[in-house]
């Protein structure tokens, strides 16, 4: 989530850890009166904010409304950003709070209470065991139906698992950032991510199998194992 | 240390994230060499992780950015943020 606009604003996302000087400098300029720079400051993160709110609210219109409210809050609270975290992570945190407040107002999540599942829950998190798995060609992964299935699978994950998939695998925050943002331990992040991936694997494996050619052998999809 | 399938499944996510120690990684690698089921589980889970990161999974509504910046503009023109 890094961008440069007209040479004036850069690195809304930045690297790991604290915020690069440039974002802080841009914020100082905005506070000094160059308010239009805010547009460029948030462009790199506006997509991630929408996706986060869509996975939280599961409704396009509500997600867009909440995103607008979240960015207005970001603007009005720029003074409280000290650069201790990445600007993008700070924005996502504000957006998440906005989304949760929206849910509380709407009370539209009765089917998925936040305490529905806990890290102590010993549910069945074993993966789907495949006895006739075949290589899925890369072209198959480009299929829109596969992406749609995955989108639906993510949306139906219990909230505590959806949250970690959102932050770790979609927004690519690291474990510590995810833990801080969700207010949980790093261990919980890892446990929840492991379970979430197992649930998604179970949901998607049948679709992926259907996309595989019958004649292929037992080879790794991406031509070898990676760390 | 010799590990079984269940042990491998327990560490799949950490393995994909590079979050297992060298000894365990070597054991898992050895297991995967001869276990087709675990190889398939590993491959399919890795596929999921790769696919989830694909930006096209979630489509952004047409005009989202324009509407957002239009709304923000109204605020930016009338309010200075606190310092």
mmCIF file of C-alpha atoms in Angstrom, chain A residues 36-212:
data_model
loop_
_atom_site.group_PDB
_atom_site.id
_atom_site.type_symbol
_atom_site.label_atom_id
_atom_site.label_comp_id
_atom_site.label_asym_id
_atom_site.label_seq_id
_atom_site.Cartn_x
_atom_site.Cartn_y
_atom_site.Cartn_z
ATOM 1 C CA UNK A 36 -6.334 18.552 -0.270
ATOM 2 C CA UNK A 37 -3.248 16.395 0.290
ATOM 3 C CA UNK A 38 -5.483 14.104 2.332
ATOM 4 C CA UNK A 39 -6.922 12.694 -0.896
ATOM 5 C CA UNK A 40 -3.544 11.397 -1.998
ATOM 6 C CA UNK A 41 -2.597 10.259 1.488
ATOM 7 C CA UNK A 42 -5.466 7.814 1.723
ATOM 8 C CA UNK A 43 -5.653 6.572 -1.871
ATOM 9 C CA UNK A 44 -3.255 3.650 -1.236
ATOM 10 C CA UNK A 45 -5.442 2.316 1.558
ATOM 11 C CA UNK A 46 -8.953 3.066 0.319
ATOM 12 C CA UNK A 47 -9.375 -0.320 -1.320
ATOM 13 C CA UNK A 48 -8.211 -2.234 1.747
ATOM 14 C CA UNK A 49 -10.622 -0.269 3.925
ATOM 15 C CA UNK A 50 -13.551 -1.105 1.675
ATOM 16 C CA UNK A 51 -12.651 -4.809 1.575
ATOM 17 C CA UNK A 52 -12.239 -4.932 5.343
ATOM 18 C CA UNK A 53 -15.636 -3.331 5.851
ATOM 19 C CA UNK A 54 -17.264 -5.525 3.231
ATOM 20 C CA UNK A 55 -16.015 -8.695 4.911
ATOM 21 C CA UNK A 56 -17.204 -7.327 8.239
ATOM 22 C CA UNK A 57 -20.616 -6.027 7.144
ATOM 23 C CA UNK A 58 -21.189 -8.342 4.173
ATOM 24 C CA UNK A 59 -23.108 -5.663 2.331
ATOM 25 C CA UNK A 60 -21.671 -3.428 -0.386
ATOM 26 C CA UNK A 61 -23.721 -0.345 0.359
ATOM 27 C CA UNK A 62 -23.113 -0.492 4.101
ATOM 28 C CA UNK A 63 -19.414 -1.095 3.533
ATOM 29 C CA UNK A 64 -19.161 1.974 1.333
ATOM 30 C CA UNK A 65 -21.059 4.148 3.796
ATOM 31 C CA UNK A 66 -18.901 2.921 6.667
ATOM 32 C CA UNK A 67 -15.744 3.507 4.615
ATOM 33 C CA UNK A 68 -16.719 7.131 4.049
ATOM 34 C CA UNK A 69 -17.400 7.617 7.740
ATOM 35 C CA UNK A 70 -14.133 5.918 8.642
ATOM 36 C CA UNK A 71 -12.066 8.182 6.392
ATOM 37 C CA UNK A 72 -13.755 11.269 7.790
ATOM 38 C CA UNK A 73 -12.788 10.028 11.254
ATOM 39 C CA UNK A 74 -9.239 9.452 10.027
ATOM 40 C CA UNK A 75 -9.109 13.064 8.827
ATOM 41 C CA UNK A 76 -10.528 14.469 12.031
ATOM 42 C CA UNK A 77 -8.133 12.381 14.121
ATOM 43 C CA UNK A 78 -4.931 12.883 12.197
ATOM 44 C CA UNK A 79 -3.497 14.616 15.253
ATOM 45 C CA UNK A 80 -3.620 11.347 17.171
ATOM 46 C CA UNK A 81 -1.474 9.482 14.645
ATOM 47 C CA UNK A 82 2.068 9.477 16.032
ATOM 48 C CA UNK A 83 3.756 7.189 13.554
ATOM 49 C CA UNK A 84 4.175 4.311 16.012
ATOM 50 C CA UNK A 85 2.465 2.003 13.516
ATOM 51 C CA UNK A 86 2.134 2.121 9.758
ATOM 52 C CA UNK A 87 -0.382 4.703 8.629
ATOM 53 C CA UNK A 88 -2.292 2.002 6.743
ATOM 54 C CA UNK A 89 -2.552 -0.168 9.866
ATOM 55 C CA UNK A 90 -3.800 2.793 11.875
ATOM 56 C CA UNK A 91 -6.418 3.549 9.230
ATOM 57 C CA UNK A 92 -7.543 -0.090 9.135
ATOM 58 C CA UNK A 93 -7.931 -0.007 12.893
ATOM 59 C CA UNK A 94 -10.203 3.036 12.677
ATOM 60 C CA UNK A 95 -12.159 1.413 9.852
ATOM 61 C CA UNK A 96 -12.642 -1.769 11.834
ATOM 62 C CA UNK A 97 -13.961 0.181 14.809
ATOM 63 C CA UNK A 98 -16.323 2.033 12.497
ATOM 64 C CA UNK A 99 -17.558 -1.278 11.102
ATOM 65 C CA UNK A 100 -18.087 -2.765 14.562
ATOM 66 C CA UNK A 101 -19.977 0.361 15.639
ATOM 67 C CA UNK A 102 -22.123 0.023 12.535
ATOM 68 C CA UNK A 103 -22.930 -3.569 13.477
ATOM 69 C CA UNK A 104 -23.813 -2.563 17.010
ATOM 70 C CA UNK A 105 -26.166 0.116 15.690
ATOM 71 C CA UNK A 106 -27.756 -2.215 13.188
ATOM 72 C CA UNK A 107 -27.694 -5.279 15.426
ATOM 73 C CA UNK A 108 -27.653 -7.258 12.224
ATOM 74 C CA UNK A 109 -25.246 -9.943 13.245
ATOM 75 C CA UNK A 110 -27.369 -12.115 15.533
ATOM 76 C CA UNK A 111 -26.341 -15.202 13.634
ATOM 77 C CA UNK A 112 -22.689 -14.611 14.332
ATOM 78 C CA UNK A 113 -22.019 -13.367 17.847
ATOM 79 C CA UNK A 114 -18.397 -12.409 18.406
ATOM 80 C CA UNK A 115 -18.099 -15.048 21.094
ATOM 81 C CA UNK A 116 -19.441 -17.801 18.838
ATOM 82 C CA UNK A 117 -16.092 -19.492 18.645
ATOM 83 C CA UNK A 118 -13.057 -19.241 20.856
ATOM 84 C CA UNK A 119 -9.487 -20.366 20.654
ATOM 85 C CA UNK A 120 -10.318 -23.100 23.150
ATOM 86 C CA UNK A 121 -13.028 -24.435 20.864
ATOM 87 C CA UNK A 122 -11.944 -27.940 19.899
ATOM 88 C CA UNK A 123 -13.985 -28.119 16.731
ATOM 89 C CA UNK A 124 -13.041 -30.156 13.704
ATOM 90 C CA UNK A 125 -10.265 -28.257 11.999
ATOM 91 C CA UNK A 126 -8.767 -31.108 10.069
ATOM 92 C CA UNK A 127 -8.323 -30.349 6.380
ATOM 93 C CA UNK A 128 -10.197 -32.068 3.588
ATOM 94 C CA UNK A 129 -8.283 -35.254 2.816
ATOM 95 C CA UNK A 130 -7.869 -35.744 -0.856
ATOM 96 C CA UNK A 131 -7.455 -39.181 -2.295
ATOM 97 C CA UNK A 132 -7.426 -38.170 -5.922
ATOM 98 C CA UNK A 133 -5.961 -34.715 -5.908
ATOM 99 C CA UNK A 134 -4.611 -33.617 -9.249
ATOM 100 C CA UNK A 135 -2.629 -30.643 -10.290
ATOM 101 C CA UNK A 136 -4.776 -27.598 -10.872
ATOM 102 C CA UNK A 137 -3.484 -25.652 -13.854
ATOM 103 C CA UNK A 138 -2.672 -22.027 -13.233
ATOM 104 C CA UNK A 139 -5.293 -21.027 -15.781
ATOM 105 C CA UNK A 140 -7.943 -22.653 -13.623
ATOM 106 C CA UNK A 141 -6.997 -20.385 -10.753
ATOM 107 C CA UNK A 142 -7.817 -17.479 -13.027
ATOM 108 C CA UNK A 143 -11.424 -18.652 -13.271
ATOM 109 C CA UNK A 144 -13.896 -16.148 -11.964
ATOM 110 C CA UNK A 145 -16.074 -18.855 -10.439
ATOM 111 C CA UNK A 146 -13.218 -19.942 -8.209
ATOM 112 C CA UNK A 147 -12.776 -16.396 -6.934
ATOM 113 C CA UNK A 148 -16.498 -16.100 -6.324
ATOM 114 C CA UNK A 149 -16.513 -19.354 -4.365
ATOM 115 C CA UNK A 150 -13.612 -18.135 -2.266
ATOM 116 C CA UNK A 151 -15.322 -14.811 -1.629
ATOM 117 C CA UNK A 152 -18.411 -16.635 -0.367
ATOM 118 C CA UNK A 153 -16.305 -19.036 1.702
ATOM 119 C CA UNK A 154 -14.551 -16.115 3.410
ATOM 120 C CA UNK A 155 -17.828 -14.324 4.089
ATOM 121 C CA UNK A 156 -19.316 -17.352 5.780
ATOM 122 C CA UNK A 157 -16.362 -17.924 8.108
ATOM 123 C CA UNK A 158 -17.172 -17.244 11.766
ATOM 124 C CA UNK A 159 -16.148 -13.626 12.527
ATOM 125 C CA UNK A 160 -13.073 -14.383 14.636
ATOM 126 C CA UNK A 161 -11.636 -16.415 11.777
ATOM 127 C CA UNK A 162 -12.742 -14.004 9.068
ATOM 128 C CA UNK A 163 -10.935 -11.209 10.931
ATOM 129 C CA UNK A 164 -7.559 -12.928 10.875
ATOM 130 C CA UNK A 165 -7.879 -14.021 7.237
ATOM 131 C CA UNK A 166 -8.744 -10.436 6.375
ATOM 132 C CA UNK A 167 -5.770 -8.925 8.149
ATOM 133 C CA UNK A 168 -3.127 -11.611 7.581
ATOM 134 C CA UNK A 169 -3.897 -13.056 4.152
ATOM 135 C CA UNK A 170 -5.731 -10.202 2.432
ATOM 136 C CA UNK A 171 -4.165 -7.081 3.945
ATOM 137 C CA UNK A 172 -0.899 -8.925 4.606
ATOM 138 C CA UNK A 173 -0.336 -7.463 8.049
ATOM 139 C CA UNK A 174 2.201 -9.364 10.093
ATOM 140 C CA UNK A 175 1.264 -11.442 13.130
ATOM 141 C CA UNK A 176 2.129 -8.714 15.629
ATOM 142 C CA UNK A 177 0.183 -6.012 13.772
ATOM 143 C CA UNK A 178 -2.811 -8.331 13.495
ATOM 144 C CA UNK A 179 -2.657 -9.195 17.181
ATOM 145 C CA UNK A 180 -2.439 -5.529 18.160
ATOM 146 C CA UNK A 181 -5.302 -4.518 15.913
ATOM 147 C CA UNK A 182 -7.599 -7.286 17.138
ATOM 148 C CA UNK A 183 -6.498 -7.037 20.757
ATOM 149 C CA UNK A 184 -5.535 -10.706 20.955
ATOM 150 C CA UNK A 185 -2.275 -12.592 21.459
ATOM 151 C CA UNK A 186 0.038 -13.533 18.618
ATOM 152 C CA UNK A 187 -0.616 -17.164 19.495
ATOM 153 C CA UNK A 188 -4.332 -16.659 18.992
ATOM 154 C CA UNK A 189 -3.690 -15.069 15.614
ATOM 155 C CA UNK A 190 -1.750 -18.141 14.510
ATOM 156 C CA UNK A 191 -4.312 -20.608 15.850
ATOM 157 C CA UNK A 192 -7.223 -18.781 14.250
ATOM 158 C CA UNK A 193 -5.426 -18.414 10.932
ATOM 159 C CA UNK A 194 -4.589 -22.114 10.897
ATOM 160 C CA UNK A 195 -8.213 -23.045 11.514
ATOM 161 C CA UNK A 196 -9.535 -20.503 9.037
ATOM 162 C CA UNK A 197 -7.289 -21.818 6.283
ATOM 163 C CA UNK A 198 -8.412 -25.375 7.042
ATOM 164 C CA UNK A 199 -12.050 -24.291 6.736
ATOM 165 C CA UNK A 200 -11.396 -22.508 3.453
ATOM 166 C CA UNK A 201 -9.437 -25.486 2.146
ATOM 167 C CA UNK A 202 -12.392 -27.733 2.876
ATOM 168 C CA UNK A 203 -14.773 -25.403 1.097
ATOM 169 C CA UNK A 204 -12.634 -24.871 -1.937
ATOM 170 C CA UNK A 205 -11.038 -28.196 -2.544
ATOM 171 C CA UNK A 206 -13.994 -29.689 -4.348
ATOM 172 C CA UNK A 207 -14.181 -26.713 -6.669
ATOM 173 C CA UNK A 208 -10.466 -26.886 -7.344
ATOM 174 C CA UNK A 209 -10.657 -30.599 -8.047
ATOM 175 C CA UNK A 210 -13.348 -30.025 -10.620
ATOM 176 C CA UNK A 211 -11.059 -27.589 -12.384
ATOM 177 C CA UNK A 212 -8.187 -30.061 -12.565
#
